[in-house]
Amino acid sequence: METKTVAVCMWSLGQGGLPVGTEEALTLGRKVASATGARLHLLVLGSLPDDCVETAGRFGVDDVDQIEDAALEAFSPDAYVEALAGYCQQESPALMIFSQAADTRVVAPRLAGRVGAGVVMNAVDVALGEGGGLQATASAYGGDTQMVYELSGAASYVVALSANALLPEPAEGGATQPGCRSIQVDLTGTNERIRVIEQARTEGPRLEDADIIVSGGRGLGGPENYKLIEQLAEALGGLAGASRPIVDEGWVDSSQQVGLTGKITRPALYLAAGISGASQHMAGCSAAKTIVAINKDPDAAIFRYASYGLVGDCLEILPELIRAARQ
Amino acid sequence: MRIVVCVKEVLDPDAVNNYALAGRLEIGEDGKSLTQTTIPRLMNGFDEQALEAALRLRDAGAEGRIGAVSVGPDAATILKHAAALGVDEIASVLMGEPSPDYHVVASLLAAYIRSSGDADLILCGRQASDDDQGVVPALICEALGMPLVTNARAIELAPAADEPTLRITRVTPDGDEVVEVPCPAVVTVSNELGEPRYPTAARKLAARRMKPEIITPEALALSPEALQPRVVAQRQFVPTVSGDCEFLPGETPAELADALIARLRQESVIS
Ligand SMILES: Cc1cc2nc3c(=O)[nH]c(=O)nc-3n(C[C@H](O)[C@H](O)[C@H](O)COP(=O)(O)OP(=O)(O)OC[C@H]3O[C@@H](n4cnc5c(N)ncnc54)[C@H](O)[C@@H]3O)c2cc1C
Ligand SMILES: Nc1ncnc2c1ncn2[C@@H]1O[C@H](COP(=O)(O)O)[C@@H](O)[C@H]1O
């Protein structure tokens, strides 16, 4: 595989700033581009976020490419895949990097299928292997293991970088002054096949943005005890989260699930009560700065990730924590 | 309407988790396979729910056949489980070594579906619990030119539509979304769909005699390009977890709580 162009792809849907994870994706893109002597592009679908070109420069981007089209104003998988495929046809990037999120989980593998690229999701790194080809490392089994994949056999690759996999690092040699290019792709023939009947509604603040999260798991014993989690979250000025089993049991809404198939969070404080610490749960919170675990089993896996541990019955400790936090 | 459910055999993720935590997960001589024979093999959990979604559609009055297909070295056990649940056709695409990559698996599944009479609905799990990739459904949808709807928690036939149309409730980070999509389509199913049913003893017994149709990759007459792996597993390893937890002292719940809150305030983690 010859690597001439590495493109980081993103869209902000008119939200103003760069979407979360863009700087991380650019950091990885810069690393691969440097190692292979490729040019680094930032491809933006839709309108350019305010600070886009300046940030791109800080991360060493050579060109900011933009595809603007009425069909890209709202998220539409069919139009997005078509636009990206058109870009691939014109620019032949060897590597397309996405920051993994709900939208990119649909678009990235479809793009790979459309253009015949290889695809790796949940990537934590891409680097040159011993043979001189690219290798992607991705988490598996929820993070219990990691897989190293050799990227060979296709002309191009699509990689989605896991949220929280690495820390953003601006380009070493100082900022670049990226040029801006407008790329034309004909999207008149694309009609979104999926019709939205009822939009998802975000109610209130999101776990992904929370600074403090208090989560409860099966160790709470019953749905009536989840209020302890909500009360402690409120006393600490944070939000309440959950492990999957209590979502599956219907104690709390699925939008509160933290983990591999739930929310990927990055709070300053993550307090987990009655949660065992399975890898699939930790995939959604292990990037927290401080993890506190309350568990009656001193050997629970969660203590391996925690900075502070309280061994005991969470039903007894939580009310005391609520009291102490309110004082 | 014909529904095809794609099911994958995986190592029990809970057992893998337990071995990993105990520091006893073994990687084989090839440097990439998990070799412990004590780890049970079972149907990917989300695929069980995809099967459940198919059966619920039938319960709700959708007419037609339901098939289950798996690509792998030996999928008889999970396919018989599918049969015991009420699936009409079971097919096993034999692919042993070298174990195929996602692209090859998707090519085989798409070719099987095409050659076996097409499908109005292809159901998959949202991701396989071993590789967590969640790419095979997207690759199938592109191979067959179908739309893809991910993370369904409920699937029904849309009322009063001219053409067969599905109404799907999807789980998104911002809550549930309801969409409609015309058939044929690929839909992935998430755990929010709820508990899958269990087969009755009688059905289990009957399914034991059912044999999956065996399909070789050659029979599907795929191009060399479609069978060309692109993402080849080289190595698997267990990443290290930091693990320097400080257990806070206290005889009573109140003492423990006070110790924690004091410490978090001292470290300016909370105010
Ligand atoms: C593909 C896949 C994806 C998954 N995705 C997710 C995901 O996104 N999020 C997620 O959370 N899980 C996910 N899981 C499930 C995950 O593997 C675990 O099963 C789950 O996280 C366990 O939840 P838990 O810790 O609440 O329950 P358990 O594992 O049952 O643990 C309960 C804990 O509470 C402790 N306890 C019990 N009583 C008390 C008490 N009175 N006081 C204090 N402690 C007590 C116990 O010692 C135990 O450690 C996924 C699994 C798979 C296979
Ligand atoms: N070998 C396989 N045989 C049948 N279906 C599969 C296979 N691999 C993946 N799938 C389907 O694709 C989904 C996502 O798998 P993956 O992309 O590997 O995470 C699974 O839940 C299955 O429905």
XYZ file of C-alpha atoms and ligand atoms in Angstrom:
674
model
C 0.000 0.000 0.000
C 1.391 3.353 -0.986
C 0.490 6.101 1.424
C 0.311 9.470 -0.303
C -2.628 10.975 1.492
C -4.031 10.471 4.945
C -7.421 12.089 5.473
C -9.148 12.721 8.774
C -12.890 12.971 8.142
C -15.448 14.805 10.230
C -18.662 16.811 10.253
C -20.107 19.100 12.863
C -23.686 19.535 11.592
C -23.587 23.246 12.298
C -22.751 22.757 15.983
C -20.082 25.446 15.951
C -16.911 23.851 17.279
C -15.030 20.772 16.207
C -16.692 17.528 17.244
C -15.216 15.664 20.192
C -12.414 13.365 19.110
C -11.274 15.411 16.097
C -8.015 16.472 17.751
C -7.288 12.870 18.694
C -7.966 11.727 15.126
C -5.708 14.495 13.816
C -2.976 13.436 16.227
C -3.109 9.902 14.861
C -3.329 11.190 11.295
C -0.245 13.377 11.758
C 1.678 10.446 13.213
C 0.876 8.139 10.310
C 1.431 10.862 7.703
C 4.858 11.681 9.173
C 5.878 8.043 9.340
C 4.894 7.409 5.727
C 5.737 10.754 4.152
C 2.104 11.372 3.277
C 0.179 14.619 3.226
C -2.382 15.085 5.953
C -5.808 16.328 4.939
C -8.759 17.263 7.076
C -11.963 16.537 5.195
C -15.012 18.401 6.443
C -18.492 17.440 5.262
C -20.888 20.391 5.433
C -20.067 23.760 6.935
C -16.635 24.545 8.386
C -16.680 24.883 12.176
C -15.357 28.275 13.385
C -11.965 27.235 14.700
C -11.476 24.478 12.149
C -8.610 25.786 10.005
C -6.675 27.132 12.973
C -6.972 23.809 14.852
C -6.082 21.893 11.703
C -2.928 24.009 11.462
C -1.986 23.313 15.050
C -2.175 19.606 14.341
C -0.060 19.859 11.221
C -2.725 19.505 8.546
C -1.539 20.302 5.012
C -4.941 20.827 3.406
C -8.424 21.394 4.706
C -10.867 19.931 2.198
C -14.520 20.716 2.293
C -17.534 19.201 0.591
C -20.517 21.501 0.913
C -23.914 20.455 -0.279
C -27.490 20.913 0.845
C -27.697 17.116 1.167
C -25.067 17.230 3.931
C -26.720 19.826 6.162
C -28.452 17.222 8.279
C -26.953 13.800 8.967
C -27.912 11.350 6.230
C -25.977 8.080 5.958
C -26.655 7.674 2.239
C -25.486 11.177 1.332
C -22.496 11.033 3.661
C -21.280 7.705 2.288
C -21.765 8.972 -1.261
C -19.855 12.196 -0.566
C -16.972 10.324 1.069
C -16.859 7.769 -1.738
C -16.684 10.633 -4.240
C -13.816 12.125 -2.297
C -11.983 8.776 -2.309
C -12.395 8.540 -6.050
C -10.874 11.979 -6.611
C -8.157 12.025 -3.949
C -7.349 8.325 -3.442
C -6.435 8.648 0.231
C -4.622 5.546 1.477
C -6.052 6.000 4.945
C -9.270 7.637 6.118
C -9.466 8.233 9.860
C -12.732 8.819 11.720
C -13.316 9.498 15.379
C -15.607 6.736 16.536
C -19.109 7.856 17.474
C -22.653 6.718 16.723
C -22.724 8.335 13.253
C -19.273 7.195 12.219
C -20.072 3.648 13.341
C -22.529 3.566 10.438
C -20.692 5.676 7.881
C -17.115 4.379 8.201
C -17.761 0.668 7.513
C -20.271 1.491 4.776
C -17.685 3.691 3.100
C -15.211 0.816 3.271
C -17.745 -1.483 1.663
C -18.542 1.087 -1.010
C -14.949 1.752 -2.096
C -13.492 -1.686 -1.372
C -11.314 -0.485 1.501
C -10.341 -2.524 4.529
C -11.865 -1.317 7.798
C -10.917 -1.395 11.479
C -13.154 0.024 14.201
C -12.295 0.534 17.895
C -8.739 1.352 16.895
C -6.386 2.570 19.588
C -3.362 3.009 17.328
C -2.088 2.811 13.767
C 1.636 2.411 13.198
C 4.195 1.073 10.775
C 4.766 -2.630 11.262
C 8.035 -4.495 10.946
C 7.426 -5.286 7.294
C 6.925 -1.604 6.520
C 3.153 -1.883 6.107
C 0.587 -0.288 8.357
C -0.801 -2.080 11.377
C -3.856 -1.110 13.367
C -4.331 -2.062 17.000
C -7.932 -2.346 18.133
C -9.563 -3.447 21.340
C -11.493 -6.731 21.409
C -13.652 -8.491 24.003
C -14.637 -5.092 25.337
C -11.005 -4.302 26.041
C -9.976 -7.563 27.697
C -7.620 -8.010 24.784
C -6.204 -6.005 21.926
C -5.749 -7.226 18.367
C -3.034 -6.125 16.005
C -4.254 -6.216 12.408
C -2.064 -5.986 9.351
C -3.510 -3.655 6.762
C -2.601 -5.296 3.491
C -4.610 -6.600 0.590
C -6.598 -3.451 -0.133
C -5.587 -0.179 -1.786
C -7.046 1.910 1.006
C -8.183 1.694 4.604
C -10.809 3.168 6.855
C -9.999 3.329 10.559
C -12.212 4.585 13.389
C -10.293 5.762 16.420
C -11.821 4.792 19.736
C -12.878 7.697 21.936
C -10.280 8.259 24.656
C -7.687 6.018 22.991
C -4.991 8.684 22.959
C -4.339 12.242 24.071
C -4.293 15.062 21.504
C -0.814 16.330 20.723
C -0.284 19.317 18.430
C 2.260 18.877 15.627
C 5.857 18.927 16.788
C 7.269 21.290 14.189
C 4.800 24.061 15.038
C 1.600 25.062 13.300
C 1.064 24.806 9.559
C -0.981 27.156 7.396
C -3.309 24.728 5.677
C -4.836 25.680 2.378
C -8.590 25.297 1.964
C -9.965 23.398 -0.979
C -13.536 22.949 -2.010
C -14.218 19.468 -3.380
C -17.145 18.940 -5.700
C -19.116 15.726 -5.480
C -22.394 15.320 -7.312
C -25.006 14.281 -4.765
C -28.097 15.040 -6.811
C -28.763 11.343 -7.370
C -28.721 10.385 -3.672
C -31.984 10.064 -1.843
C -31.827 9.018 1.774
C -33.648 5.720 2.058
C -34.202 5.988 5.804
C -37.066 8.252 6.836
C -37.019 9.602 10.379
C -40.502 9.416 11.881
C -39.632 10.448 15.409
C -36.448 12.259 16.241
C -34.390 11.243 19.261
C -34.619 13.915 21.913
C -31.752 14.785 24.153
C -33.172 15.783 27.450
C -30.848 17.779 29.617
C -27.086 17.419 29.927
C -25.264 14.462 28.408
C -23.189 11.869 30.242
C -20.463 12.286 27.611
C -19.957 15.886 28.720
C -20.357 15.346 32.466
C -17.571 16.205 34.858
C -18.879 14.008 37.636
C -20.744 10.737 37.155
C -22.185 8.429 39.799
C -23.133 5.042 38.380
C -24.942 2.092 39.875
C -25.000 -1.568 38.926
C -26.621 -4.842 39.813
C -25.167 -4.578 43.327
C -27.894 -2.048 44.115
C -30.182 -5.044 44.518
C -33.373 -3.498 43.153
C -34.753 -0.589 41.120
C -35.975 1.201 44.232
C -32.364 1.726 45.329
C -31.308 3.569 42.172
C -32.574 6.778 43.764
C -29.490 6.640 46.009
C -27.362 6.975 42.861
C -29.453 9.917 41.646
C -29.314 11.621 45.032
C -25.551 11.259 45.339
C -25.082 12.479 41.765
C -27.176 15.517 42.587
C -25.332 16.185 45.852
C -22.014 16.103 43.972
C -23.326 18.192 41.081
C -23.010 15.338 38.613
C -25.087 12.971 36.511
C -26.316 9.440 37.162
C -25.174 6.513 35.014
C -25.670 2.759 35.006
C -24.226 -0.598 34.021
C -25.954 -2.618 31.337
C -27.757 -5.252 33.429
C -29.867 -2.664 35.237
C -30.690 -1.044 31.904
C -31.682 -4.450 30.543
C -33.795 -4.997 33.663
C -35.561 -1.725 32.962
C -34.512 0.052 36.188
C -33.161 2.999 34.199
C -33.291 4.327 30.659
C -30.818 3.006 28.104
C -29.474 6.525 27.525
C -27.840 6.176 30.953
C -25.826 3.091 30.095
C -22.079 3.569 30.346
C -19.784 1.238 28.444
C -18.747 -0.322 25.195
C -22.283 -0.305 23.833
C -23.394 2.680 25.872
C -21.881 6.074 26.610
C -18.130 6.605 26.412
C -17.450 9.115 29.152
C -14.440 11.033 30.364
C -15.361 12.694 33.649
C -13.018 14.050 36.293
C -14.740 11.768 38.809
C -16.460 8.442 38.132
C -17.988 6.815 41.173
C -19.212 3.254 40.633
C -21.390 1.549 43.227
C -22.267 -2.140 43.005
C -20.535 -2.520 39.643
C -18.144 -5.432 39.143
C -15.847 -3.768 36.598
C -16.297 -5.953 33.501
C -14.184 -4.740 30.597
C -17.289 -3.795 28.607
C -18.361 -1.426 31.359
C -14.884 0.001 31.912
C -14.629 0.750 28.173
C -17.040 3.591 28.891
C -15.362 5.102 31.943
C -11.739 4.037 32.274
C -10.580 7.395 30.901
C -11.977 9.124 34.006
C -9.301 11.004 35.946
C -10.407 9.602 39.274
C -12.385 6.399 39.674
C -13.961 5.526 42.995
C -15.412 2.063 43.507
C -17.785 0.845 46.183
C -18.120 -2.905 46.264
C -18.680 -5.477 48.962
C -16.223 -7.848 47.305
C -12.631 -6.719 47.932
C -11.498 -8.765 44.914
C -13.932 -7.115 42.478
C -12.289 -6.225 39.150
C -13.353 -2.604 39.459
C -10.724 -2.040 42.153
C -8.024 -2.638 39.564
C -9.129 0.498 37.754
C -10.029 2.571 40.824
C -7.920 5.205 42.539
C -9.995 4.904 45.718
C -11.910 1.924 46.978
C -14.561 1.508 49.629
C -15.234 -2.092 50.597
C -18.724 -2.556 51.957
C -22.431 -2.604 51.277
C -23.292 0.220 48.907
C -26.812 0.392 50.297
C -25.303 1.407 53.638
C -22.490 3.578 52.279
C -24.438 5.563 49.673
C -26.790 7.266 52.202
C -23.745 8.267 54.252
C -22.021 9.625 51.160
C -25.112 11.666 50.315
C -25.064 13.086 53.842
C -21.330 13.836 53.768
C -21.489 15.376 50.293
C -24.306 17.698 51.352
C -22.436 18.911 54.442
C -41.199 -11.971 3.243
C -37.952 -13.836 3.704
C -35.829 -12.971 6.726
C -32.217 -14.108 7.009
C -30.490 -13.826 10.365
C -26.677 -13.867 10.426
C -25.365 -15.621 13.510
C -21.794 -15.972 14.692
C -20.266 -18.377 17.168
C -18.078 -16.626 19.737
C -16.212 -17.460 22.913
C -18.313 -16.683 25.980
C -17.336 -13.057 26.731
C -17.976 -13.442 30.460
C -15.586 -16.398 30.652
C -12.983 -14.459 28.679
C -13.468 -11.565 31.084
C -12.978 -13.810 34.119
C -9.804 -15.362 32.726
C -8.454 -11.965 31.727
C -9.110 -10.545 35.180
C -7.470 -13.509 36.845
C -4.482 -12.974 34.564
C -4.968 -16.458 33.146
C -6.108 -15.765 29.605
C -4.003 -17.931 27.324
C -2.960 -16.909 23.841
C -2.071 -19.827 21.566
C 1.182 -20.536 19.789
C 0.066 -18.566 16.773
C 0.171 -15.504 19.026
C -3.407 -14.542 18.293
C -5.997 -17.171 19.207
C -7.541 -17.727 22.596
C -6.996 -21.409 23.112
C -8.556 -22.310 26.450
C -10.928 -25.166 25.727
C -12.690 -24.441 29.023
C -14.168 -21.257 27.567
C -17.614 -22.161 26.233
C -18.515 -21.344 22.639
C -21.919 -19.859 22.115
C -24.035 -17.731 19.830
C -23.140 -14.035 19.923
C -25.627 -12.453 22.346
C -26.793 -9.734 19.961
C -27.402 -12.396 17.285
C -29.719 -14.241 19.673
C -31.601 -10.988 19.911
C -31.589 -10.625 16.119
C -33.223 -14.078 15.960
C -35.698 -12.971 18.581
C -36.543 -9.920 16.459
C -37.256 -12.189 13.481
C -39.498 -14.441 15.565
C -41.377 -11.453 16.978
C -42.028 -10.214 13.438
C -43.488 -13.591 12.623
C -45.542 -13.581 15.843
C -46.890 -10.215 14.765
C -48.143 -11.681 11.501
C -45.282 -11.302 9.022
C -45.592 -14.241 6.646
C -42.719 -16.111 5.090
C -39.635 -18.047 5.938
C -36.884 -17.288 8.409
C -33.371 -18.542 7.764
C -30.221 -18.481 9.870
C -26.746 -18.552 8.362
C -23.291 -18.649 9.872
C -19.782 -18.451 8.454
C -17.210 -20.451 10.366
C -15.490 -23.788 10.756
C -18.406 -25.482 12.544
C -21.609 -23.668 13.313
C -23.868 -26.717 13.744
C -24.519 -26.124 17.437
C -25.651 -22.525 17.205
C -27.632 -23.237 14.028
C -29.483 -26.068 15.762
C -30.271 -23.650 18.549
C -31.738 -21.314 15.908
C -33.745 -24.205 14.485
C -35.060 -25.092 17.926
C -36.323 -21.545 18.268
C -38.387 -21.923 15.114
C -36.151 -20.916 12.220
C -37.104 -22.735 8.978
C -33.754 -22.977 7.187
C -30.249 -23.230 8.586
C -27.103 -22.873 6.503
C -23.459 -23.178 7.391
C -20.851 -21.586 5.152
C -17.744 -23.592 5.903
C -14.653 -21.531 6.256
C -11.878 -22.898 8.374
C -8.285 -21.825 8.079
C -7.122 -19.251 7.439
C -9.939 -17.686 9.419
C -11.579 -15.144 7.146
C -11.499 -11.418 7.762
C -14.650 -9.262 7.984
C -14.606 -8.422 4.335
C -14.516 -12.077 3.310
C -17.203 -13.019 5.852
C -19.468 -10.267 4.501
C -18.807 -11.320 0.893
C -19.735 -14.903 1.746
C -22.883 -13.899 3.612
C -24.001 -11.565 0.821
C -23.337 -14.231 -1.810
C -25.200 -16.863 0.201
C -28.202 -14.568 0.590
C -28.218 -13.754 -3.105
C -27.874 -17.381 -4.190
C -30.476 -18.706 -1.760
C -33.315 -16.578 -3.052
C -32.576 -13.097 -1.687
C -34.019 -11.621 1.463
C -36.424 -8.851 2.317
C -34.790 -8.368 5.679
C -31.292 -9.285 6.824
C -30.863 -9.208 10.574
C -27.505 -9.062 12.334
C -26.257 -8.365 15.820
C -24.974 -4.824 16.405
C -21.492 -6.281 16.874
C -19.803 -9.586 17.618
C -18.737 -9.795 21.261
C -15.320 -11.197 20.355
C -14.027 -8.606 17.905
C -16.521 -5.824 18.770
C -16.125 -4.523 15.213
C -19.717 -4.127 14.062
C -18.684 -3.877 10.418
C -20.029 -7.039 8.777
C -23.632 -5.738 8.528
C -22.428 -2.525 6.847
C -20.296 -4.494 4.408
C -23.270 -6.755 3.584
C -25.542 -3.752 3.002
C -23.044 -2.227 0.584
C -22.486 -5.532 -1.215
C -26.228 -5.888 -1.770
C -27.046 -2.207 -2.252
C -29.438 -2.165 0.679
C -29.948 0.492 3.364
C -28.611 -0.183 6.854
C -30.406 0.615 10.097
C -28.351 0.025 13.227
C -29.100 -0.705 16.877
C -32.766 -1.612 16.670
C -34.691 -2.197 19.878
C -37.974 -2.918 18.087
C -38.831 -3.854 14.515
C -42.315 -4.008 13.053
C -43.985 -3.849 9.670
C -45.069 -0.301 9.007
C -48.842 -0.017 8.851
C -50.559 0.873 5.578
C -47.444 1.175 3.452
C -47.677 0.532 -0.305
C -44.472 -1.450 -0.352
C -43.163 -3.670 2.438
C -41.699 -1.156 4.878
C -40.164 -1.592 8.296
C -40.718 0.692 11.227
C -37.737 0.521 13.513
C -37.062 2.001 16.924
C -33.326 2.631 17.201
C -31.241 3.217 20.267
C -29.125 6.363 19.855
C -26.944 8.308 22.293
C -29.696 10.920 22.407
C -32.501 8.483 23.162
C -34.794 6.470 20.924
C -35.360 7.353 17.289
C -38.120 5.906 15.116
C -37.386 5.433 11.416
C -38.996 3.794 8.422
C -37.087 2.006 5.730
C -38.304 0.122 2.658
C -37.449 -3.577 2.251
C -35.037 -5.063 1.443
C -32.830 -3.747 4.234
C -30.107 -4.775 6.654
C -30.938 -4.127 10.305
C -28.724 -4.660 13.342
C -30.211 -5.468 16.713
C -29.128 -4.205 20.133
C -29.559 -5.679 23.605
C -32.364 -3.206 24.377
C -34.632 -5.501 22.329
C -34.944 -7.576 25.507
C -34.585 -11.194 26.565
C -34.596 -13.728 23.761
C -36.935 -16.688 24.195
C -35.855 -20.222 25.076
C -36.675 -23.224 22.933
C -39.113 -25.764 24.329
C -37.769 -29.233 25.112
C -39.803 -30.765 22.285
C -38.451 -28.310 19.715
C -34.931 -28.831 20.952
C -35.318 -32.543 20.412
C -36.747 -32.059 16.924
C -33.973 -29.633 15.992
C -31.327 -32.143 16.939
C -32.159 -34.086 13.817
C -32.085 -31.003 11.608
C -28.864 -30.669 9.627
C -27.644 -27.339 8.352
C -27.218 -26.994 4.630
C -23.460 -27.032 4.115
C -22.125 -24.440 1.695
C -18.553 -24.223 0.528
C -17.067 -20.888 -0.518
C -16.376 -22.428 -3.955
C -20.076 -23.081 -4.449
C -20.753 -19.378 -4.072
C -18.520 -18.621 -7.064
C -17.043 -15.450 -5.649
C -14.398 -13.385 -7.389
C -10.844 -13.618 -6.037
C -11.230 -9.979 -5.022
C -14.212 -10.779 -2.803
C -12.201 -13.521 -1.118
C -9.115 -11.367 -0.619
C -8.601 -10.650 3.093
C -7.812 -7.028 3.884
C -7.531 -6.864 7.626
C -5.496 -9.783 8.887
C -5.142 -10.500 12.596
C -1.460 -10.789 13.492
C -1.339 -10.802 17.233
C -3.593 -10.652 20.263
C -2.502 -9.606 23.729
C -3.898 -8.653 27.118
C -3.282 -4.979 27.885
C -2.160 -4.111 31.391
C -4.451 -2.320 33.818
C -2.812 0.129 36.224
C -4.350 -1.100 39.476
C -3.021 0.870 42.432
C -6.220 1.328 44.341
C -6.062 2.951 47.750
C -8.618 1.376 50.041
C -9.935 4.065 52.363
C -10.151 3.169 56.042
C -13.281 3.130 58.180
C -15.094 0.829 60.573
C -18.570 2.007 59.707
C -20.284 3.177 56.523
C -20.302 6.713 57.935
C -16.544 6.652 58.533
C -15.885 5.300 55.046
C -18.104 7.969 53.521
C -16.461 10.770 55.492
C -12.996 9.511 54.549
C -13.853 9.495 50.858
C -15.542 12.896 50.733
C -12.683 14.442 52.734
C -10.123 12.924 50.381
C -11.934 14.006 47.229
C -12.206 17.562 48.596
C -8.571 17.574 49.610
C -7.603 16.511 46.066
C -9.998 19.139 44.646
C -11.867 16.446 42.729
C -15.096 17.818 44.198
C -15.879 21.114 45.903
C -20.730 -7.342 23.747
C -21.022 -6.867 25.128
C -21.247 -5.528 25.335
C -21.497 -5.060 26.638
N -21.671 -3.721 26.814
C -21.805 -3.247 28.084
C -21.920 -1.841 28.350
O -21.914 -1.006 27.422
N -22.032 -1.433 29.643
C -22.030 -2.309 30.696
O -22.118 -1.874 31.848
N -21.950 -3.628 30.477
C -21.850 -4.119 29.206
N -21.775 -5.479 29.022
C -21.987 -6.377 30.175
C -20.741 -6.574 31.023
O -19.963 -7.607 30.462
C -21.115 -6.960 32.467
O -21.936 -8.091 32.444
C -21.839 -5.850 33.221
O -21.135 -4.635 33.114
C -21.992 -6.220 34.675
O -22.802 -5.265 35.327
P -22.716 -5.068 36.915
O -21.333 -4.795 37.300
O -23.746 -4.063 37.288
O -23.249 -6.462 37.467
P -22.447 -7.676 38.116
O -21.358 -8.138 37.261
O -23.488 -8.630 38.552
O -21.762 -7.040 39.397
C -22.417 -6.607 40.549
C -21.345 -6.188 41.539
O -21.955 -5.621 42.674
C -21.327 -6.110 43.843
N -22.334 -6.049 44.903
C -23.420 -6.855 45.073
N -24.140 -6.437 46.117
C -23.507 -5.348 46.616
C -23.777 -4.462 47.689
N -24.863 -4.590 48.469
N -22.908 -3.457 47.939
C -21.800 -3.294 47.152
N -21.510 -4.097 46.121
C -22.364 -5.105 45.864
C -20.850 -7.486 43.510
O -19.723 -7.847 44.330
C -20.460 -7.325 42.036
O -19.103 -6.942 41.910
C -21.544 -5.967 27.728
C -21.328 -7.315 27.500
C -21.072 -7.766 26.225
C -20.823 -9.226 26.013
N -18.911 -15.430 10.771
C -20.137 -14.875 10.783
N -21.219 -15.602 10.432
C -22.461 -15.070 10.449
N -22.716 -13.802 10.815
C -21.680 -13.023 11.172
C -20.339 -13.507 11.160
N -19.522 -12.511 11.560
C -20.324 -11.438 11.811
N -21.630 -11.745 11.575
C -22.821 -10.872 11.769
O -22.409 -9.531 11.804
C -22.632 -8.964 13.100
C -21.511 -8.023 13.464
O -20.279 -8.715 13.508
P -18.869 -7.994 13.516
O -18.876 -7.031 12.384
O -17.874 -9.091 13.363
O -18.773 -7.298 14.844
C -22.789 -10.158 14.019
O -23.558 -9.835 15.155
C -23.463 -11.165 13.103
O -24.858 -10.898 13.001
